mmCIF file of C-alpha atoms in Angstrom:
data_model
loop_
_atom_site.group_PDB
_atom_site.id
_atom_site.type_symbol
_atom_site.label_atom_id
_atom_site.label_comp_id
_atom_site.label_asym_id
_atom_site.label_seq_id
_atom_site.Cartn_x
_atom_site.Cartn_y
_atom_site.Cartn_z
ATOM 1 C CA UNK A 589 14.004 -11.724 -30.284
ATOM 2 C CA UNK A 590 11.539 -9.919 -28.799
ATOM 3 C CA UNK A 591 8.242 -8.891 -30.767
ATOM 4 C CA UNK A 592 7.687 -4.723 -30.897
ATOM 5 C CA UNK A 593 4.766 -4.174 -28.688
ATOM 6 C CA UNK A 594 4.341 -1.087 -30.607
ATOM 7 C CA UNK A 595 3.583 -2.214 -33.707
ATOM 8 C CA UNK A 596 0.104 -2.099 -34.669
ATOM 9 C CA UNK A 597 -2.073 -4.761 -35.081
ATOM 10 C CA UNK A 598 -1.546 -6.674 -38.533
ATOM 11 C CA UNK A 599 -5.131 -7.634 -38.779
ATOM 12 C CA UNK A 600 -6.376 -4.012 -38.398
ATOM 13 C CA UNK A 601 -6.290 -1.191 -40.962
ATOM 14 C CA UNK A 602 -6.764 0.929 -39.185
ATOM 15 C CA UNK A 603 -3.636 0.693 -37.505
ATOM 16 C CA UNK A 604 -4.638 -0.156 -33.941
ATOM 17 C CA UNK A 605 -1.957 -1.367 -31.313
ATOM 18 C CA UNK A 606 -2.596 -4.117 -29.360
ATOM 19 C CA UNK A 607 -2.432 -1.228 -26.463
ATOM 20 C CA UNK A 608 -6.195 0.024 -27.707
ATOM 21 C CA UNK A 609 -8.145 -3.165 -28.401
ATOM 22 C CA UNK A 610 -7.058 -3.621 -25.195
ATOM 23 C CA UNK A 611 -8.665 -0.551 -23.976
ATOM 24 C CA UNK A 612 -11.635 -0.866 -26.093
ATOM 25 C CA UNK A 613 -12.243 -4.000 -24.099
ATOM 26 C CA UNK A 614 -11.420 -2.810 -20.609
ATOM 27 C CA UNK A 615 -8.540 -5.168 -19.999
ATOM 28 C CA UNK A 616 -6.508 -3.395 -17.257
ATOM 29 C CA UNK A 617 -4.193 -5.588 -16.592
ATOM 30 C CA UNK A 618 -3.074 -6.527 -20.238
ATOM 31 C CA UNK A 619 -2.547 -3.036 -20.717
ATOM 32 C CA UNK A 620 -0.316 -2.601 -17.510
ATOM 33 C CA UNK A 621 1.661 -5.876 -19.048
ATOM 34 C CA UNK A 622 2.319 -4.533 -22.382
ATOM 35 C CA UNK A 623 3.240 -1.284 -21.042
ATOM 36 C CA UNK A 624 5.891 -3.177 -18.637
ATOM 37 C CA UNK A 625 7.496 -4.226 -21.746
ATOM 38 C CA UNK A 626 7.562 -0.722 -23.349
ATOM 39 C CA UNK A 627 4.223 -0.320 -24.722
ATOM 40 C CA UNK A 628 3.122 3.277 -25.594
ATOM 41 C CA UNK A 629 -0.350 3.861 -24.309
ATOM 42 C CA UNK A 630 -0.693 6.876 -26.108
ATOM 43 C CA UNK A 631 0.185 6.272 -29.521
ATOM 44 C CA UNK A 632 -3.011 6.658 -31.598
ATOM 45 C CA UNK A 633 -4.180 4.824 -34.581
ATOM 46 C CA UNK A 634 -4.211 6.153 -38.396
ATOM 47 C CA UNK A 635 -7.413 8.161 -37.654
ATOM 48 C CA UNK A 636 -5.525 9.705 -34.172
ATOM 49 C CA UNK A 637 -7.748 7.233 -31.753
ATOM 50 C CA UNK A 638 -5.920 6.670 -28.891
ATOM 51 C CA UNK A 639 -6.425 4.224 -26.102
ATOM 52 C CA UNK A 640 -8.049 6.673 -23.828
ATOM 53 C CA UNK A 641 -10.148 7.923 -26.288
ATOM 54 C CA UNK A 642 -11.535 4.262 -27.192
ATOM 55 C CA UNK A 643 -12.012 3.148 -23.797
ATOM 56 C CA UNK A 644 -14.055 6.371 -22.854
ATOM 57 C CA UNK A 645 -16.430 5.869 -25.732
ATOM 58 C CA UNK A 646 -16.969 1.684 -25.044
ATOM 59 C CA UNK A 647 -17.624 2.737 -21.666
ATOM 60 C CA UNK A 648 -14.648 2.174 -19.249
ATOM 61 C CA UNK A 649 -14.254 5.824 -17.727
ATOM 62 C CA UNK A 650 -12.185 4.628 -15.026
ATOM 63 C CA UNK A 651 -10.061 3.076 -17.633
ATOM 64 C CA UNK A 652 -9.750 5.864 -19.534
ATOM 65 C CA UNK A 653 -8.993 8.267 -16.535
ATOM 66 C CA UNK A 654 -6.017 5.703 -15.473
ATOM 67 C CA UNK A 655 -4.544 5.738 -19.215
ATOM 68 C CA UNK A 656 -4.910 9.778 -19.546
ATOM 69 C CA UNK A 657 -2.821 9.443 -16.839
ATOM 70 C CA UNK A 658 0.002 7.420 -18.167
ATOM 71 C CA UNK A 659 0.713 10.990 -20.367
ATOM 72 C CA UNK A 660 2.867 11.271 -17.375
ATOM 73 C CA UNK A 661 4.932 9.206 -17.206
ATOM 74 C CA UNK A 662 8.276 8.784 -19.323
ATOM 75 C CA UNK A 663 8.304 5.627 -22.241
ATOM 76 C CA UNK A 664 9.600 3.023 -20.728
ATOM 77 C CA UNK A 665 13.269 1.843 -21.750
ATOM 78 C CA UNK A 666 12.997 -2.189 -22.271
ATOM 79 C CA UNK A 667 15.732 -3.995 -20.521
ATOM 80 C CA UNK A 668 16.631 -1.163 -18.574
ATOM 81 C CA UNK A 669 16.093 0.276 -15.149
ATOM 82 C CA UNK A 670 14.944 3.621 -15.315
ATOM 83 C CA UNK A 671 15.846 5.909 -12.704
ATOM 84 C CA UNK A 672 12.697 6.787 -9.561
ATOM 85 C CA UNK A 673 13.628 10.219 -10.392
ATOM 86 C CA UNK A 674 12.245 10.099 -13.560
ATOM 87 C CA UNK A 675 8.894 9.206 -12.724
ATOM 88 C CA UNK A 676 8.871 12.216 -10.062
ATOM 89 C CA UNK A 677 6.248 14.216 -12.156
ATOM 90 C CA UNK A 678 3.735 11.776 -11.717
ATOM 91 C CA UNK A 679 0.919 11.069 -9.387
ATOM 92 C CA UNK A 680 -1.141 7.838 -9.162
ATOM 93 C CA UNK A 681 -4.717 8.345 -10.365
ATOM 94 C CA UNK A 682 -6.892 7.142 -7.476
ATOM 95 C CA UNK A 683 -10.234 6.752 -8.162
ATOM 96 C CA UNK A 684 -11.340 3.798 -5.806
ATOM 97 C CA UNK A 685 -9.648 2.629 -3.110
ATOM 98 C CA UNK A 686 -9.896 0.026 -0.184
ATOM 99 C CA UNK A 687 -8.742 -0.111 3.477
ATOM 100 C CA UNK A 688 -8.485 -3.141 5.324
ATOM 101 C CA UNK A 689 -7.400 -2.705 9.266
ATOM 102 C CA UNK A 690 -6.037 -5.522 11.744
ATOM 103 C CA UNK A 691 -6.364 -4.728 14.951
ATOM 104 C CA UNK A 692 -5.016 -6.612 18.005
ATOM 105 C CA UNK A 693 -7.148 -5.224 21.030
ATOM 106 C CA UNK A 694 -7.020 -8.856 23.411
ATOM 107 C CA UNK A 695 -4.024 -11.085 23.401
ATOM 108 C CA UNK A 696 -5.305 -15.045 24.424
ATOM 109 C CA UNK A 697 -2.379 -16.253 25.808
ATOM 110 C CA UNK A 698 -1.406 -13.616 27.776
ATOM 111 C CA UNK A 699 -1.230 -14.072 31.646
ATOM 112 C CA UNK A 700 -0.618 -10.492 31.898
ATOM 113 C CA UNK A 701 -2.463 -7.907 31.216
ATOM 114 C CA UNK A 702 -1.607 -6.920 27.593
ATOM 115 C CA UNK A 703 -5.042 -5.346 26.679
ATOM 116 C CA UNK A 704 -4.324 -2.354 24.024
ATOM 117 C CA UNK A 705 -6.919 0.074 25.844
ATOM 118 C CA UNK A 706 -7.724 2.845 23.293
ATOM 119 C CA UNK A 707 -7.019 0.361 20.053
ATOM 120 C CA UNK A 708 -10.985 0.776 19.765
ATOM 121 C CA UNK A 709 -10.905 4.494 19.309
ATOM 122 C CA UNK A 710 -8.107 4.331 16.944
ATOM 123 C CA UNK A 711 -10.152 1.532 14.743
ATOM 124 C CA UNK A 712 -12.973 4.199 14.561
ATOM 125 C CA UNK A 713 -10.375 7.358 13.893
ATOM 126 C CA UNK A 714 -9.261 5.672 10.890
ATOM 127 C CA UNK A 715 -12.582 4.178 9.627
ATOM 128 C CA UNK A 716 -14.154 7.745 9.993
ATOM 129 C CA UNK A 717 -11.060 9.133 8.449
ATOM 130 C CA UNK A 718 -10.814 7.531 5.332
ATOM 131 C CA UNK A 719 -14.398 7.092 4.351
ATOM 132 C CA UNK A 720 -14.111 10.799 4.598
ATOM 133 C CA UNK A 721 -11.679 10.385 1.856
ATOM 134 C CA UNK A 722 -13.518 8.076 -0.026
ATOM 135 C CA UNK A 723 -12.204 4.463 0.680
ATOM 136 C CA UNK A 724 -13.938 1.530 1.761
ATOM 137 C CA UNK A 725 -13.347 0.017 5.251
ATOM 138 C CA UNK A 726 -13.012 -4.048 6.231
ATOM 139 C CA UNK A 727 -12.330 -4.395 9.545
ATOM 140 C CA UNK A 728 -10.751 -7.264 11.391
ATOM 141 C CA UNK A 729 -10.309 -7.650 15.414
ATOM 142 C CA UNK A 730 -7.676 -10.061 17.748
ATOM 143 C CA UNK A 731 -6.919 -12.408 14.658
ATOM 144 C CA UNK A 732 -4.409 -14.869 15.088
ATOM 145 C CA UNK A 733 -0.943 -14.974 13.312
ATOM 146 C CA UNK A 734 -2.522 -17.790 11.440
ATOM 147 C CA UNK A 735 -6.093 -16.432 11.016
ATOM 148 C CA UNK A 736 -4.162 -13.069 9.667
ATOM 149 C CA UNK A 737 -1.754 -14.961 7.261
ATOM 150 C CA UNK A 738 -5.024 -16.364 5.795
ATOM 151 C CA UNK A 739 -6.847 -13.038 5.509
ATOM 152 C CA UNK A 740 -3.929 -11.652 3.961
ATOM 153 C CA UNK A 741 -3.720 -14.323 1.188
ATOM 154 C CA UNK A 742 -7.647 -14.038 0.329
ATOM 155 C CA UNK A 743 -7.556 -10.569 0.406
ATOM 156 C CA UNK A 744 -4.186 -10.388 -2.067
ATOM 157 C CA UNK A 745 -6.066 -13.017 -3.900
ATOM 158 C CA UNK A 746 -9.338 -11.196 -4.107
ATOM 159 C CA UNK A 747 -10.610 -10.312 -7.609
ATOM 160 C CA UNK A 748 -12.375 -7.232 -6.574
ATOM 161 C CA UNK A 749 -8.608 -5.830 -6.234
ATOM 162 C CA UNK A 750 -8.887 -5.389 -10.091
ATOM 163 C CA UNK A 751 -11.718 -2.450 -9.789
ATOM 164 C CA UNK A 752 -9.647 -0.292 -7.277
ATOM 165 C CA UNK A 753 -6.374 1.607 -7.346
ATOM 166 C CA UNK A 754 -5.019 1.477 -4.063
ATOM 167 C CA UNK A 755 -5.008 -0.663 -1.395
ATOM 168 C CA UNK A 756 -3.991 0.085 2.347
ATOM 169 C CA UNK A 757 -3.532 -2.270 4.933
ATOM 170 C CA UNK A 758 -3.516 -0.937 8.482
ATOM 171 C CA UNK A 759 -1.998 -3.300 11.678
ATOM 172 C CA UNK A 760 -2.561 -2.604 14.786
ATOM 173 C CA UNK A 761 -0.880 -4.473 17.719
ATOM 174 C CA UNK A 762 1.900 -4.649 20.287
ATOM 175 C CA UNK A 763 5.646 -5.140 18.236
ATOM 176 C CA UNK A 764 8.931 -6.785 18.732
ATOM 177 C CA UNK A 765 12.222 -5.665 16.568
ATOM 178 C CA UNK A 766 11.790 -3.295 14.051
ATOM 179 C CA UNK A 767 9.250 -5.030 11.640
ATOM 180 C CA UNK A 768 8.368 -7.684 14.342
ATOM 181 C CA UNK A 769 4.288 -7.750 15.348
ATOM 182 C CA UNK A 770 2.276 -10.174 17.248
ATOM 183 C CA UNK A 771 -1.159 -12.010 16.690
ATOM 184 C CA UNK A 772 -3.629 -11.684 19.127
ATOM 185 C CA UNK A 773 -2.263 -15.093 20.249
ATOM 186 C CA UNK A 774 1.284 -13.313 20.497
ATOM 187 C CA UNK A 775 2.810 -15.704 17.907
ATOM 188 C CA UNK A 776 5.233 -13.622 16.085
ATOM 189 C CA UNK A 777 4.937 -12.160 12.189
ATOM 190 C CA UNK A 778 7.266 -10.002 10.627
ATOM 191 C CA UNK A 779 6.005 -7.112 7.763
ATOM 192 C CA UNK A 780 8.377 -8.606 5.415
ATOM 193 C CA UNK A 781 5.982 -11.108 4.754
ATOM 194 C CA UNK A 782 2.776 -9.613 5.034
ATOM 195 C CA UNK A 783 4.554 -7.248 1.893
ATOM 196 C CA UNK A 784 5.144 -10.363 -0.016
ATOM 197 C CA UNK A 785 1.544 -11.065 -0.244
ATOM 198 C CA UNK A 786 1.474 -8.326 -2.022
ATOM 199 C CA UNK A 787 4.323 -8.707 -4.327
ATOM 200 C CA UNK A 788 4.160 -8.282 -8.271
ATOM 201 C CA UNK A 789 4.375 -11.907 -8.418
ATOM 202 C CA UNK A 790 1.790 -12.783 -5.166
ATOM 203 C CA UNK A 791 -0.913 -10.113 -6.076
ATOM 204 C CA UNK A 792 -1.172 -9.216 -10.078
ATOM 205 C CA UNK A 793 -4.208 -7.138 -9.355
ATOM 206 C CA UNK A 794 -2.226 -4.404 -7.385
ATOM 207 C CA UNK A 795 0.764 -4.727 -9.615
ATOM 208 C CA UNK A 796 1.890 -0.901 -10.551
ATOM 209 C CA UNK A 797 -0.807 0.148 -8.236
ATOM 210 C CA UNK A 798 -0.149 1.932 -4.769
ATOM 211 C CA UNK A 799 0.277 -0.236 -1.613
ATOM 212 C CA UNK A 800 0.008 1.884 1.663
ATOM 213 C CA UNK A 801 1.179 -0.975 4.887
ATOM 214 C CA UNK A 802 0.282 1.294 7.973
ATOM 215 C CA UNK A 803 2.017 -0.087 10.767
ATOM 216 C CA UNK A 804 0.724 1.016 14.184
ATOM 217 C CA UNK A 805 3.070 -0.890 16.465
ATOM 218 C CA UNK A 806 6.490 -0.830 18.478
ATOM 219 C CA UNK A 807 9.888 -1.623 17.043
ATOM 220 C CA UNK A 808 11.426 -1.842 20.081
ATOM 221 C CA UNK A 809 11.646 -0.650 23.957
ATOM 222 C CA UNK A 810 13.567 2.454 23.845
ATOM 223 C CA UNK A 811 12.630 6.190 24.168
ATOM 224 C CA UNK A 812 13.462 8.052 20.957
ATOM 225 C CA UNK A 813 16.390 9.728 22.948
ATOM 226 C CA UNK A 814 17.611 6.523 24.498
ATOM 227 C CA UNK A 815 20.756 5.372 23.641
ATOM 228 C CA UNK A 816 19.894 2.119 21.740
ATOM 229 C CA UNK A 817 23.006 -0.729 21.418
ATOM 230 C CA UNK A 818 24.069 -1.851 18.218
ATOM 231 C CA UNK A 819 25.220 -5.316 19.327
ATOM 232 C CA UNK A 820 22.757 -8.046 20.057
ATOM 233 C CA UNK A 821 19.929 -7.653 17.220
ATOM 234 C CA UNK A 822 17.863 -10.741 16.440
ATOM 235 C CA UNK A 823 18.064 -11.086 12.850
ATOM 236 C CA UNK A 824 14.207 -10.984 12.562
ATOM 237 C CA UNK A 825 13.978 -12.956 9.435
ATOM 238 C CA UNK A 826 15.161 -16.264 10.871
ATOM 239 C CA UNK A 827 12.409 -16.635 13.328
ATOM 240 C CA UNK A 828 10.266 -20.065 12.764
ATOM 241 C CA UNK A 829 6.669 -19.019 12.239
ATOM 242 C CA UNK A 830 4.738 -22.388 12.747
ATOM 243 C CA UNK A 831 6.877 -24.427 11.590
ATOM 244 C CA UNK A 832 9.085 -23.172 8.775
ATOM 245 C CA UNK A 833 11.534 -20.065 8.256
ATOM 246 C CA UNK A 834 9.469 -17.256 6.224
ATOM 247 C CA UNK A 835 11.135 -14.785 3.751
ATOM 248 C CA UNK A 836 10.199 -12.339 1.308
ATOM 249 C CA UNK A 837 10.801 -14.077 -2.549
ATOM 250 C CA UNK A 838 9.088 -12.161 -4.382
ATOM 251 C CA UNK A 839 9.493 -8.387 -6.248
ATOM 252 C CA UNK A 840 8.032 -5.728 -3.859
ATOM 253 C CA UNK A 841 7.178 -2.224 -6.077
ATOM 254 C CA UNK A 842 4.773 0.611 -5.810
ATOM 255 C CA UNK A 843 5.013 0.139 -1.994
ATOM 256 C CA UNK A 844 5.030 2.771 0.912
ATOM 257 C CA UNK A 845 5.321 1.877 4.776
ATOM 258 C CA UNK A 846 4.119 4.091 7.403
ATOM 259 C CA UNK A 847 5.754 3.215 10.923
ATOM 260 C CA UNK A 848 4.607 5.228 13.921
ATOM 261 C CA UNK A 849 8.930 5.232 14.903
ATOM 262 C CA UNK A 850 12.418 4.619 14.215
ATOM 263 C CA UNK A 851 13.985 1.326 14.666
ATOM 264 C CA UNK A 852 14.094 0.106 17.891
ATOM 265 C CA UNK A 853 11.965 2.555 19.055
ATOM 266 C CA UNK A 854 8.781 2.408 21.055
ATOM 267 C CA UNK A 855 5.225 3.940 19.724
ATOM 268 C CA UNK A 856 3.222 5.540 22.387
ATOM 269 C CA UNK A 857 -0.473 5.369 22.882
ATOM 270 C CA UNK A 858 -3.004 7.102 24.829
ATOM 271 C CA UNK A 859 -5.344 4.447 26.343
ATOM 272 C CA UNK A 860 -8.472 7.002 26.107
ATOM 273 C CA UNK A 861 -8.151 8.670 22.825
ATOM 274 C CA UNK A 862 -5.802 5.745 20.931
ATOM 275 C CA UNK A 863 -2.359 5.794 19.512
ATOM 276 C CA UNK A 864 -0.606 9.191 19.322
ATOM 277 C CA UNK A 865 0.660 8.424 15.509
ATOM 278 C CA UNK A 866 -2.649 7.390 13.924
ATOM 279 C CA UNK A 867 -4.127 10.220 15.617
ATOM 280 C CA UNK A 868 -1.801 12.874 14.436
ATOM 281 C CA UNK A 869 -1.877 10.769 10.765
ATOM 282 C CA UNK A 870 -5.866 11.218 10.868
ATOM 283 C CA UNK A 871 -6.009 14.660 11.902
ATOM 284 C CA UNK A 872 -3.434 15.467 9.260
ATOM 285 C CA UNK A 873 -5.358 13.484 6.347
ATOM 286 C CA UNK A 874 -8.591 15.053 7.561
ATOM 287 C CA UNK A 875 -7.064 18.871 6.818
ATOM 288 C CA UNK A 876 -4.568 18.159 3.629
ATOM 289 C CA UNK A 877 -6.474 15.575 1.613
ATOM 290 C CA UNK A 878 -4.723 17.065 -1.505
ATOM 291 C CA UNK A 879 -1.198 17.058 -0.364
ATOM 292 C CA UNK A 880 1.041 13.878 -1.581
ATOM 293 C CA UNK A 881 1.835 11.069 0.945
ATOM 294 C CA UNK A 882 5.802 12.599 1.845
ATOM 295 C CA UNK A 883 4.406 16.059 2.815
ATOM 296 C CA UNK A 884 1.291 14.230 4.741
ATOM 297 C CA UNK A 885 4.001 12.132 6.647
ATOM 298 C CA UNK A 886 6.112 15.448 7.355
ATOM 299 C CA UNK A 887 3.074 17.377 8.754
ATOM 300 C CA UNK A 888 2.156 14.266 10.922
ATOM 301 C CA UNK A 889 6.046 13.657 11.983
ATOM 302 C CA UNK A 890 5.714 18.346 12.737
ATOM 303 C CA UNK A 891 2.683 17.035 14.836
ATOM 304 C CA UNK A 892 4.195 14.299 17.015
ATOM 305 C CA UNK A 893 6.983 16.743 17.381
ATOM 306 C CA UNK A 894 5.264 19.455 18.909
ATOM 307 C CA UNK A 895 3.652 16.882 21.615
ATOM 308 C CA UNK A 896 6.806 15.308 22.478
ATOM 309 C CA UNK A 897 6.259 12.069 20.636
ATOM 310 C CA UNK A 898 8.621 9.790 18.541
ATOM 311 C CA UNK A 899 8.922 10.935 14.763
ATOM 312 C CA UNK A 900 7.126 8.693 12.145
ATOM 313 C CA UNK A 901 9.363 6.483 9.371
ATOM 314 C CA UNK A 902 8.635 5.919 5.661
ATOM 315 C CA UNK A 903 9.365 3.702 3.827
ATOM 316 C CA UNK A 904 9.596 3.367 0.062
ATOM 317 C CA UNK A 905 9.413 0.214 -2.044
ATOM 318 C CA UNK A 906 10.858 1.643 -5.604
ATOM 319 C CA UNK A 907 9.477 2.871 -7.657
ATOM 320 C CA UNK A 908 6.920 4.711 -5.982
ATOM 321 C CA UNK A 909 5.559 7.760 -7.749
ATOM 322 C CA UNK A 910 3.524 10.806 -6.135
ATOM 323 C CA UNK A 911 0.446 9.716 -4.465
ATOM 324 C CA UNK A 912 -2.529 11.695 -3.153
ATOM 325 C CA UNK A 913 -5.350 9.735 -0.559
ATOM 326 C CA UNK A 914 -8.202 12.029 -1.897
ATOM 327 C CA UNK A 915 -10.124 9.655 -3.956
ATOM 328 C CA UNK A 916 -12.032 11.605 -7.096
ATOM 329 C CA UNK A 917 -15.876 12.397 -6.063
ATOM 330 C CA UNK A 918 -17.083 11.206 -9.139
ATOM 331 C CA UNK A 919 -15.915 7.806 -8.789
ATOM 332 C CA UNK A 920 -17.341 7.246 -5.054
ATOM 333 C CA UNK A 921 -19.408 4.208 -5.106
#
């Protein structure tokens, strides 16, 4: 059987749950593990101190921000799965947050000319962008398939994951099928398993934090009103990537995916001003930094509309609760 993570503390009169020494401590991520198991991070102790209230006065504001928060949402129900509906009140608390862009400009194996001309504009639109709304911005240009998988891994590996509460990865380059991409040495990689790096299991530090993928790339050759075949579809998941089959085998949650189109669609881009999606996504992020990621992703897909351009996709990894890009002022570093 099961212990009651609710139960206070046996060593402590005053009736503490494991839940605030936690907190009094700072320690995030035991918090977020009790709490998968049905903690309640709001039940006080016998003098009415709750876990917010004793991380705010040792010091961990952020901490104590992220657990006034969890007022929100609804106790968990051990053993059970509890419906995304539920949860539909809530919105993450995002007080730092980090952006980390690939961007495929120069292909080196390419006899033809495959140069992404205006790729450099969009790298600044989206740098601009979201400093603007408070993130941080690592850039990386014409890495491999290889050189990516291993930026990937360091970054999902990175402890300075544990001091921000979202994380959005950006890819820029020319696509295949659906969630196919390229390397800048146009080996293929699939967004399957760029997710799985970030998995529950892959990358603790973002677990039950928000995971924006941003995927600025084609899924396919057709115009949006082409008539695309059903028959014929590589099943994407059984390509070899160096060597070995790759698939996702891990739990993917708190996940949203941003493509610029539909399946087996092409993205267009402007080779002056950049990519017509990140564009529109920019401009729309730049004039509604309060509104929730679904309306920002309506008002860009109202946007690419009115030009003429193929409609956006999202895509939700459950559960994912409300979340706003505006990063609090007060916790800009």
């Amino acid at each position: 059987p099961r212990a009651d993570v609710n139960v206070s503390m046996f060593v402590s009169p005053t009736g503490a749950t494991a839940i605030l020494y936690a907190a009094a401590r700072g320690h995030r991520q035991a918090i977020e593990a009790i709490v998968s198991w049905g903690g309640d991070p709001k039940k006080t102790d016998k003098d009415g101190v709750s876990p917010a209230m004793a991380a705010r006065r040792n010091g961990h504001k952020s901490l104590a921000d992220w657990l006034d928060h969890q007022e929100q949402i609804p106790p968990r129900r051990v053993g059970k799965d509890v419906p995304v509906d539920e949860y539909s009140t809530y919105v993450y608390p995002n007080t730092r947050g980090k952006v980390v862009y690939f961007n495929c400009i120069n292909y080196t194996k390419s006899k033809k000319d495959k140069i992404r001309r205006g790729a450099d504009k969009d790298a600044r639109n989206v740098e601009e962008t979201f400093e603007l709304l408070g993130y941080t911005f690592v850039y990386h240009e014409d890495k491999t398939v290889a050189e990516m998988e291993n930026e990937l891994e360091a970054i999902a590996k990175n402890p300075d994951l544990n001091y921000i509460d979202s994380l959005i990865i950006v890819i820029g380059t020319h696509g295949g099928e659906r969630t196919m991409f390229v390397g800048a040495d146009e080996e293929k990689y699939d967004i399957t398993w760029v997710k799985d790096h970030f998995s529950d299991e892959s990358c603790p530090a973002m677990k039950n934090k928000p995971k924006v993928l941003i995927c600025n790339f084609c899924r396919g050759s057709y115009a949006e009103d082409a008539f695309v075949p059903a028959a014929g579809r590589k099943h994407v998941h059984e390509v070899t990537v160096r060597g070995k089959v790759k698939r996702a085998l891990h739990r993917i949650t708190h996940m949203v995916i941003l493509f610029p189109c539909s399946e087996d669609i092409s993205a267009k881009r402007n080779t002056i001003s950049g990519s017509y999606f990140l564009s529109a996504l920019c401009d729309v992020l730049r004039h509604n930094q309060e509104d929730e990621v679904d309306v920002i992703m309506n008002k860009t897909a109202t946007a690419l509309a009115d030009q003429g351009k193929p409609s956006p996709q999202l895509v939700k990894e459950p559960p994912f609760h409300k979340f706003i890009f505006k990063i609090s002022p007060i916790f800009k570093s």
